[in-house]
Amino acid sequence: MCGIIGCAGRSEDTLDVLLSGLEGLEYRGYDSAGVALANGSLDVCKKQGEIARLQQAVGGLRGPVGIGHTRWSTHGPPTDANAHPHTDCTGDVAVVHNGIIENYEELKTELRERGHEFTSDTDSEVVPHLVEERLAEGASFEDAFRAAVARLEGSYALAAVTADSEAILATRHDSPLVVGVGDDAAYLASDVPAFLEYTDRVVYLEDGEFARLESGSWTVTDAEGRLLDKSISRVEWDAEETAKSGYDHYMLKEIHEQPRALRKALRGRVDEMTGSVDVESLAGLSPSSVQFVACGTSYHAALYGAQLLREEGVPAQAFLASEYATAPAPVDDDALVVGVTQSGETADTLSALREAHRRDVETLAMTNVVGSTATRECDRTLLIRAGPEIGVAATKTFSSQVVACNLLASTVARGEDAREVVGALRDLPGQVQELLDDSRAEQVADRFVDGAGYFFIGRGYHHPVALEGALKLKEITYKHAEGFPAGELKHGPLALVTDETPVFALATGDDEQATKTVGNVKEVEARDAPVVAVTDGVSDVGRYADEVLRVPETHPRVAPVLANVQLQLVAYHVANRLGRSIDKPRNLAKSVTVE
Ligand code: M6R
């Protein structure tokens, strides 16, 4: 949560760089924002609300060095005072922070006793005051910053400037930070899209490393101040991928990007003729069992993945990452723990992966973000290659995670020949395109926008999609929605079903599961609930439905992706009718870096 941007060396347009960087980071938090520019003196402007409010208020601040921040509140409500950057008593030191400083109360008490005055409720404000004290003792900015950081417990990405230094100092511990290397300028951000417009050359900071950015130069040192020889990586994403490109919302753009994302997920990894899957990073993998750990949408992909592996004869379970360490499930020596995480930065998932490390289990990061913390901490990485996802609601990354689960399952398979599945995966991008070109989701959304609540039911591989359909709807429409295994509805939730609660039923093919789901549809129909069938038309579920959302026929393992795209579109159009903040739903953030 929270986004940090910094820029050194572009004296003319530092403010523009900071503001456009903040827009690129707004998905990380958007309840307040601020900037500080240093130019002999320190100019700070910060505002409660979205970045547009800061843009109106900021005027023409100038300076060769600046930092900025967009906030997702943890300590104290979203107000101007609680917005970052925070400053010290002299107003000469400004700091932005992402994370949680656990010992801030103790530090605050101590600092207050020595005469410091605080103006916010935040944990972060202790940092500029700690820097101030050391500067007052005659320390250099760098020594003062290091000494302040040494006092902190918790998680942090920090960037600091002073009125009269032309450098930005930064460090991280359990929160992401990446340096952007330009020709004449250096950048710093929580995530690459913030400066991708200016450079695609990046240096990922590791925990405990310190960066110093000055006009056209950058250095990274370790905790003891020794210079490190860090390598520069080139990111493959381009700035166009992070723009809205004519769509009203990132979410809609990202839904429509799925055919391309799916092709990229498969490229060079599958051979349709032989049905073989060859993913370099999975070479030699043959786990005795697999545990998936994930949150939210990624957890739904993990549920799907676990089912897939079990079908391949590999014992597998999916765990909510936030619960994984609470009551650790037994794990055998040759097990594999897979962290499914779009961002690679979700604190709950990282914490579960660290628990796996403590237990000496091999770990795999299934992620979208090269260089993310998950990739750096796990033994192996399987990139899902979905491209940047800016909308808070995960869409294309779910589809790409499902494909990645298939790549993993085929690699470790002990079961059937993968040829058929691989063929279906290769057809999937075209089928998603077909569905996007001709979906009735908007009409369905129009018809049911006033629903009192929504239910989603599905069996087998459609169960995770039922959960995902409900999550998508609730997070962007703010309407109540629940997903269930179709057979579970009658064990309680059916009491909530009325003629005002549309039920979305997922049923493809005509196997036993589909037949049973048709039975469950009849049960809700008998209670007068409007039914929307998401189906390929093979079973007769459509006969009992008020609306049908068609998906192309395919392999049962692949059908959930198609069904899910229909549900993404329904959620989007309902939210749009209701005028919701689709890309930045209230109270949420894309990258949840607190536990
Ligand atoms: O980056 P991650 O995949 O680890 O994020 C996990 C969840 O926070 C995330 O999937 C969240 O549920 C979605 N943004 C919901 O659309």
mmCIF file of N, CA and C in Angstrom, residues 32-132:
data_model
loop_
_atom_site.group_PDB
_atom_site.id
_atom_site.type_symbol
_atom_site.label_atom_id
_atom_site.label_comp_id
_atom_site.label_asym_id
_atom_site.label_seq_id
_atom_site.Cartn_x
_atom_site.Cartn_y
_atom_site.Cartn_z
ATOM 1 N N SER A 32 -4.913 10.147 -0.109
ATOM 2 C CA SER A 32 -4.274 11.455 0.000
ATOM 3 C C SER A 32 -2.928 11.367 -0.710
ATOM 4 N N ALA A 33 -2.371 12.536 -1.032
ATOM 5 C CA ALA A 33 -1.111 12.524 -1.786
ATOM 6 C C ALA A 33 -0.338 13.806 -1.508
ATOM 7 N N GLY A 34 0.965 13.758 -1.742
ATOM 8 C CA GLY A 34 1.763 14.957 -1.523
ATOM 9 C C GLY A 34 3.112 14.884 -2.198
ATOM 10 N N VAL A 35 3.761 16.055 -2.281
ATOM 11 C CA VAL A 35 5.109 16.118 -2.862
ATOM 12 C C VAL A 35 5.971 17.055 -2.016
ATOM 13 N N ALA A 36 7.281 16.871 -2.112
ATOM 14 C CA ALA A 36 8.235 17.817 -1.518
ATOM 15 C C ALA A 36 9.337 18.050 -2.533
ATOM 16 N N LEU A 37 9.659 19.314 -2.816
ATOM 17 C CA LEU A 37 10.750 19.625 -3.733
ATOM 18 C C LEU A 37 11.808 20.433 -2.992
ATOM 19 N N ALA A 38 13.055 20.068 -3.209
ATOM 20 C CA ALA A 38 14.145 20.749 -2.518
ATOM 21 C C ALA A 38 14.872 21.648 -3.492
ATOM 22 N N ASN A 39 15.114 22.868 -3.028
ATOM 23 C CA ASN A 39 15.783 23.837 -3.893
ATOM 24 C C ASN A 39 16.400 24.916 -3.020
ATOM 25 N N GLY A 40 17.258 24.492 -2.101
ATOM 26 C CA GLY A 40 17.794 25.438 -1.114
ATOM 27 C C GLY A 40 16.826 25.552 0.049
ATOM 28 N N SER A 41 15.547 25.564 -0.274
ATOM 29 C CA SER A 41 14.525 25.437 0.775
ATOM 30 C C SER A 41 13.661 24.235 0.402
ATOM 31 N N LEU A 42 12.719 23.913 1.273
ATOM 32 C CA LEU A 42 11.906 22.719 1.009
ATOM 33 C C LEU A 42 10.449 23.149 0.827
ATOM 34 N N ASP A 43 9.903 22.858 -0.324
ATOM 35 C CA ASP A 43 8.491 23.182 -0.569
ATOM 36 C C ASP A 43 7.675 21.906 -0.499
ATOM 37 N N VAL A 44 6.673 21.910 0.367
ATOM 38 C CA VAL A 44 5.853 20.710 0.545
ATOM 39 C C VAL A 44 4.392 21.057 0.278
ATOM 40 N N CYS A 45 3.729 20.202 -0.458
ATOM 41 C CA CYS A 45 2.286 20.376 -0.664
ATOM 42 C C CYS A 45 1.641 19.008 -0.535
ATOM 43 N N LYS A 46 0.596 18.891 0.273
ATOM 44 C CA LYS A 46 -0.073 17.600 0.429
ATOM 45 C C LYS A 46 -1.563 17.809 0.657
ATOM 46 N N LYS A 47 -2.334 16.883 0.142
ATOM 47 C CA LYS A 47 -3.787 17.059 0.148
ATOM 48 C C LYS A 47 -4.502 15.740 0.383
ATOM 49 N N GLN A 48 -5.548 15.806 1.160
ATOM 50 C CA GLN A 48 -6.444 14.668 1.306
ATOM 51 C C GLN A 48 -7.168 14.477 -0.030
ATOM 52 N N GLY A 49 -7.490 13.245 -0.390
ATOM 53 C CA GLY A 49 -8.234 12.991 -1.625
ATOM 54 C C GLY A 49 -7.331 12.471 -2.728
ATOM 55 N N GLU A 50 -7.921 12.340 -3.908
ATOM 56 C CA GLU A 50 -7.171 11.771 -5.027
ATOM 57 C C GLU A 50 -6.151 12.770 -5.565
ATOM 58 N N ILE A 51 -5.260 12.289 -6.416
ATOM 59 C CA ILE A 51 -4.131 13.107 -6.871
ATOM 60 C C ILE A 51 -4.584 14.368 -7.609
ATOM 61 N N ALA A 52 -5.766 14.289 -8.225
ATOM 62 C CA ALA A 52 -6.284 15.466 -8.927
ATOM 63 C C ALA A 52 -6.368 16.671 -7.977
ATOM 64 N N ARG A 53 -6.692 16.431 -6.721
ATOM 65 C CA ARG A 53 -6.793 17.546 -5.754
ATOM 66 C C ARG A 53 -5.417 18.140 -5.471
ATOM 67 N N LEU A 54 -4.427 17.264 -5.402
ATOM 68 C CA LEU A 54 -3.058 17.760 -5.195
ATOM 69 C C LEU A 54 -2.623 18.578 -6.413
ATOM 70 N N GLN A 55 -2.949 18.068 -7.588
ATOM 71 C CA GLN A 55 -2.553 18.763 -8.816
ATOM 72 C C GLN A 55 -3.113 20.182 -8.857
ATOM 73 N N GLN A 56 -4.346 20.341 -8.392
ATOM 74 C CA GLN A 56 -4.945 21.679 -8.398
ATOM 75 C C GLN A 56 -4.265 22.598 -7.389
ATOM 76 N N ALA A 57 -3.809 22.003 -6.286
ATOM 77 C CA ALA A 57 -3.307 22.835 -5.184
ATOM 78 C C ALA A 57 -1.817 23.164 -5.303
ATOM 79 N N VAL A 58 -1.097 22.397 -6.099
ATOM 80 C CA VAL A 58 0.354 22.384 -5.948
ATOM 81 C C VAL A 58 1.073 23.608 -6.530
ATOM 82 N N GLY A 59 0.475 24.298 -7.467
ATOM 83 C CA GLY A 59 1.136 25.480 -8.038
ATOM 84 C C GLY A 59 2.390 25.099 -8.788
ATOM 85 N N GLY A 60 3.352 26.024 -8.832
ATOM 86 C CA GLY A 60 4.526 25.780 -9.672
ATOM 87 C C GLY A 60 5.779 25.470 -8.883
ATOM 88 N N LEU A 61 5.732 24.481 -8.004
ATOM 89 C CA LEU A 61 6.935 24.149 -7.225
ATOM 90 C C LEU A 61 8.058 23.713 -8.157
ATOM 91 N N ARG A 62 9.265 24.129 -7.822
ATOM 92 C CA ARG A 62 10.416 23.771 -8.671
ATOM 93 C C ARG A 62 11.568 23.280 -7.806
ATOM 94 N N GLY A 63 12.452 22.552 -8.412
ATOM 95 C CA GLY A 63 13.639 22.101 -7.699
ATOM 96 C C GLY A 63 14.236 20.908 -8.413
ATOM 97 N N PRO A 64 15.533 20.706 -8.269
ATOM 98 C CA PRO A 64 16.187 19.592 -8.961
ATOM 99 C C PRO A 64 15.892 18.231 -8.356
ATOM 100 N N VAL A 65 15.365 18.238 -7.139
ATOM 101 C CA VAL A 65 15.178 16.986 -6.412
ATOM 102 C C VAL A 65 13.794 16.984 -5.778
ATOM 103 N N GLY A 66 13.075 15.879 -5.895
ATOM 104 C CA GLY A 66 11.758 15.848 -5.267
ATOM 105 C C GLY A 66 11.297 14.433 -4.966
ATOM 106 N N ILE A 67 10.401 14.353 -3.997
ATOM 107 C CA ILE A 67 9.792 13.066 -3.657
ATOM 108 C C ILE A 67 8.276 13.242 -3.573
ATOM 109 N N GLY A 68 7.543 12.163 -3.776
ATOM 110 C CA GLY A 68 6.091 12.229 -3.708
ATOM 111 C C GLY A 68 5.522 10.941 -3.141
ATOM 112 N N HIS A 69 4.240 10.985 -2.797
ATOM 113 C CA HIS A 69 3.637 9.846 -2.092
ATOM 114 C C HIS A 69 2.141 9.821 -2.333
ATOM 115 N N THR A 70 1.583 8.652 -2.531
ATOM 116 C CA THR A 70 0.133 8.491 -2.534
ATOM 117 C C THR A 70 -0.194 7.473 -1.461
ATOM 118 N N ARG A 71 -1.218 7.783 -0.634
ATOM 119 C CA ARG A 71 -1.371 7.075 0.637
ATOM 120 C C ARG A 71 -2.588 6.158 0.675
ATOM 121 N N TRP A 72 -2.432 5.048 1.370
ATOM 122 C CA TRP A 72 -3.537 4.178 1.782
ATOM 123 C C TRP A 72 -3.424 4.125 3.301
ATOM 124 N N SER A 73 -4.376 4.763 3.974
ATOM 125 C CA SER A 73 -4.228 5.023 5.412
ATOM 126 C C SER A 73 -4.064 3.765 6.248
ATOM 127 N N THR A 74 -3.119 3.808 7.151
ATOM 128 C CA THR A 74 -3.046 2.794 8.200
ATOM 129 C C THR A 74 -3.146 3.480 9.558
ATOM 130 N N HIS A 75 -2.313 4.490 9.782
ATOM 131 C CA HIS A 75 -2.320 5.187 11.081
ATOM 132 C C HIS A 75 -2.903 6.579 10.887
ATOM 133 N N GLY A 76 -4.141 6.747 11.314
ATOM 134 C CA GLY A 76 -4.782 8.056 11.185
ATOM 135 C C GLY A 76 -5.571 8.151 9.896
ATOM 136 N N PRO A 77 -6.691 8.895 9.949
ATOM 137 C CA PRO A 77 -7.571 9.005 8.777
ATOM 138 C C PRO A 77 -6.917 9.794 7.640
ATOM 139 N N PRO A 78 -7.522 9.716 6.448
ATOM 140 C CA PRO A 78 -6.969 10.471 5.328
ATOM 141 C C PRO A 78 -7.255 11.967 5.471
ATOM 142 N N THR A 79 -6.278 12.701 5.920
ATOM 143 C CA THR A 79 -6.413 14.165 6.069
ATOM 144 C C THR A 79 -5.173 14.801 5.451
ATOM 145 N N ASP A 80 -5.216 16.115 5.281
ATOM 146 C CA ASP A 80 -4.025 16.814 4.766
ATOM 147 C C ASP A 80 -2.835 16.559 5.698
ATOM 148 N N ALA A 81 -3.103 16.636 7.016
ATOM 149 C CA ALA A 81 -1.999 16.501 7.975
ATOM 150 C C ALA A 81 -1.378 15.112 7.948
ATOM 151 N N ASN A 82 -2.195 14.102 7.739
ATOM 152 C CA ASN A 82 -1.650 12.733 7.740
ATOM 153 C C ASN A 82 -1.026 12.335 6.396
ATOM 154 N N ALA A 83 -1.277 13.154 5.368
ATOM 155 C CA ALA A 83 -0.673 12.852 4.059
ATOM 156 C C ALA A 83 0.846 13.008 4.149
ATOM 157 N N HIS A 84 1.555 12.297 3.299
ATOM 158 C CA HIS A 84 3.017 12.415 3.223
ATOM 159 C C HIS A 84 3.339 13.427 2.112
ATOM 160 N N PRO A 85 4.509 14.000 2.066
ATOM 161 C CA PRO A 85 5.666 13.830 2.932
ATOM 162 C C PRO A 85 5.441 14.427 4.327
ATOM 163 N N HIS A 86 6.159 13.813 5.292
ATOM 164 C CA HIS A 86 6.174 14.360 6.644
ATOM 165 C C HIS A 86 7.497 15.088 6.847
ATOM 166 N N THR A 87 7.433 16.116 7.674
ATOM 167 C CA THR A 87 8.633 16.933 7.877
ATOM 168 C C THR A 87 9.008 16.967 9.356
ATOM 169 N N ASP A 88 10.203 17.489 9.618
ATOM 170 C CA ASP A 88 10.700 17.586 10.991
ATOM 171 C C ASP A 88 10.286 18.941 11.585
ATOM 172 N N CYS A 89 10.825 19.272 12.751
ATOM 173 C CA CYS A 89 10.454 20.542 13.397
ATOM 174 C C CYS A 89 10.966 21.749 12.606
ATOM 175 N N THR A 90 12.104 21.601 11.927
ATOM 176 C CA THR A 90 12.675 22.759 11.217
ATOM 177 C C THR A 90 12.030 22.948 9.850
ATOM 178 N N GLY A 91 11.351 21.916 9.377
ATOM 179 C CA GLY A 91 10.774 21.990 8.024
ATOM 180 C C GLY A 91 11.830 21.785 6.945
ATOM 181 N N ASP A 92 13.013 21.311 7.331
ATOM 182 C CA ASP A 92 14.089 21.133 6.349
ATOM 183 C C ASP A 92 14.286 19.691 5.908
ATOM 184 N N VAL A 93 13.592 18.765 6.571
ATOM 185 C CA VAL A 93 13.730 17.348 6.210
ATOM 186 C C VAL A 93 12.336 16.823 5.833
ATOM 187 N N ALA A 94 12.246 16.174 4.693
ATOM 188 C CA ALA A 94 10.948 15.598 4.294
ATOM 189 C C ALA A 94 11.131 14.120 3.985
ATOM 190 N N VAL A 95 10.147 13.324 4.423
ATOM 191 C CA VAL A 95 10.252 11.867 4.270
ATOM 192 C C VAL A 95 8.926 11.311 3.766
ATOM 193 N N VAL A 96 8.999 10.337 2.852
ATOM 194 C CA VAL A 96 7.811 9.561 2.469
ATOM 195 C C VAL A 96 8.057 8.110 2.862
ATOM 196 N N HIS A 97 6.972 7.435 3.221
ATOM 197 C CA HIS A 97 7.107 6.084 3.790
ATOM 198 C C HIS A 97 5.984 5.186 3.300
ATOM 199 N N ASN A 98 6.331 3.963 2.991
ATOM 200 C CA ASN A 98 5.345 2.919 2.705
ATOM 201 C C ASN A 98 5.649 1.758 3.640
ATOM 202 N N GLY A 99 4.652 1.318 4.411
ATOM 203 C CA GLY A 99 4.871 0.219 5.350
ATOM 204 C C GLY A 99 4.324 0.595 6.717
ATOM 205 N N ILE A 100 4.794 -0.108 7.725
ATOM 206 C CA ILE A 100 4.337 0.197 9.095
ATOM 207 C C ILE A 100 5.534 0.173 10.037
ATOM 208 N N ILE A 101 5.720 1.267 10.758
ATOM 209 C CA ILE A 101 6.803 1.314 11.745
ATOM 210 C C ILE A 101 6.216 0.854 13.074
ATOM 211 N N GLU A 102 6.621 -0.341 13.473
ATOM 212 C CA GLU A 102 5.948 -0.963 14.623
ATOM 213 C C GLU A 102 6.296 -0.298 15.948
ATOM 214 N N ASN A 103 7.512 0.236 16.064
ATOM 215 C CA ASN A 103 7.898 0.846 17.351
ATOM 216 C C ASN A 103 7.725 2.364 17.341
ATOM 217 N N TYR A 104 6.779 2.859 16.542
ATOM 218 C CA TYR A 104 6.666 4.313 16.399
ATOM 219 C C TYR A 104 6.194 4.990 17.690
ATOM 220 N N GLU A 105 5.359 4.287 18.502
ATOM 221 C CA GLU A 105 4.852 4.960 19.705
ATOM 222 C C GLU A 105 5.984 5.241 20.676
ATOM 223 N N GLU A 106 6.816 4.239 20.827
ATOM 224 C CA GLU A 106 7.992 4.370 21.711
ATOM 225 C C GLU A 106 8.896 5.500 21.191
ATOM 226 N N LEU A 107 9.130 5.536 19.893
ATOM 227 C CA LEU A 107 10.003 6.573 19.324
ATOM 228 C C LEU A 107 9.374 7.956 19.468
ATOM 229 N N LYS A 108 8.069 8.008 19.282
ATOM 230 C CA LYS A 108 7.369 9.290 19.372
ATOM 231 C C LYS A 108 7.464 9.853 20.796
ATOM 232 N N THR A 109 7.248 8.959 21.783
ATOM 233 C CA THR A 109 7.316 9.394 23.183
ATOM 234 C C THR A 109 8.710 9.958 23.481
ATOM 235 N N GLU A 110 9.680 9.207 23.051
ATOM 236 C CA GLU A 110 11.080 9.597 23.272
ATOM 237 C C GLU A 110 11.378 10.957 22.621
ATOM 238 N N LEU A 111 10.929 11.105 21.378
ATOM 239 C CA LEU A 111 11.193 12.345 20.638
ATOM 240 C C LEU A 111 10.444 13.518 21.276
ATOM 241 N N ARG A 112 9.220 13.253 21.712
ATOM 242 C CA ARG A 112 8.432 14.320 22.380
ATOM 243 C C ARG A 112 9.153 14.793 23.643
ATOM 244 N N GLU A 113 9.700 13.817 24.381
ATOM 245 C CA GLU A 113 10.414 14.179 25.613
ATOM 246 C C GLU A 113 11.603 15.084 25.313
ATOM 247 N N ARG A 114 12.124 14.962 24.113
ATOM 248 C CA ARG A 114 13.277 15.810 23.749
ATOM 249 C C ARG A 114 12.822 17.070 23.017
ATOM 250 N N GLY A 115 11.502 17.325 23.048
ATOM 251 C CA GLY A 115 10.998 18.610 22.542
ATOM 252 C C GLY A 115 10.437 18.597 21.130
ATOM 253 N N HIS A 116 10.399 17.450 20.481
ATOM 254 C CA HIS A 116 9.861 17.429 19.103
ATOM 255 C C HIS A 116 8.350 17.551 19.125
ATOM 256 N N GLU A 117 7.838 18.247 18.137
ATOM 257 C CA GLU A 117 6.383 18.392 18.031
ATOM 258 C C GLU A 117 5.882 17.672 16.793
ATOM 259 N N PHE A 118 4.771 16.956 16.972
ATOM 260 C CA PHE A 118 4.222 16.171 15.857
ATOM 261 C C PHE A 118 2.919 16.789 15.360
ATOM 262 N N THR A 119 2.715 16.677 14.091
ATOM 263 C CA THR A 119 1.517 17.303 13.508
ATOM 264 C C THR A 119 0.572 16.281 12.872
ATOM 265 N N SER A 120 0.925 14.994 12.936
ATOM 266 C CA SER A 120 0.057 13.979 12.309
ATOM 267 C C SER A 120 -0.162 12.808 13.261
ATOM 268 N N ASP A 121 -1.063 11.911 12.869
ATOM 269 C CA ASP A 121 -1.310 10.682 13.652
ATOM 270 C C ASP A 121 -0.448 9.530 13.141
ATOM 271 N N THR A 122 0.390 9.781 12.183
ATOM 272 C CA THR A 122 1.048 8.666 11.493
ATOM 273 C C THR A 122 2.233 8.099 12.254
ATOM 274 N N ASP A 123 2.563 6.871 11.920
ATOM 275 C CA ASP A 123 3.792 6.246 12.409
ATOM 276 C C ASP A 123 5.009 6.853 11.699
ATOM 277 N N SER A 124 4.790 7.258 10.439
ATOM 278 C CA SER A 124 5.893 7.688 9.563
ATOM 279 C C SER A 124 6.591 8.959 10.048
ATOM 280 N N GLU A 125 5.847 9.803 10.765
ATOM 281 C CA GLU A 125 6.394 11.126 11.088
ATOM 282 C C GLU A 125 7.607 11.064 12.011
ATOM 283 N N VAL A 126 7.790 9.928 12.674
ATOM 284 C CA VAL A 126 8.978 9.858 13.549
ATOM 285 C C VAL A 126 10.276 9.943 12.740
ATOM 286 N N VAL A 127 10.212 9.506 11.479
ATOM 287 C CA VAL A 127 11.473 9.395 10.720
ATOM 288 C C VAL A 127 12.135 10.761 10.481
ATOM 289 N N PRO A 128 11.419 11.773 9.950
ATOM 290 C CA PRO A 128 12.116 13.055 9.758
ATOM 291 C C PRO A 128 12.664 13.633 11.065
ATOM 292 N N HIS A 129 11.964 13.376 12.170
ATOM 293 C CA HIS A 129 12.472 13.907 13.452
ATOM 294 C C HIS A 129 13.744 13.181 13.887
ATOM 295 N N LEU A 130 13.803 11.891 13.614
ATOM 296 C CA LEU A 130 15.043 11.164 13.949
ATOM 297 C C LEU A 130 16.201 11.672 13.099
ATOM 298 N N VAL A 131 15.920 11.942 11.832
ATOM 299 C CA VAL A 131 16.973 12.479 10.943
ATOM 300 C C VAL A 131 17.402 13.860 11.456
ATOM 301 N N GLU A 132 16.417 14.659 11.799
ATOM 302 C CA GLU A 132 16.686 16.032 12.290
ATOM 303 C C GLU A 132 17.668 16.016 13.469
#
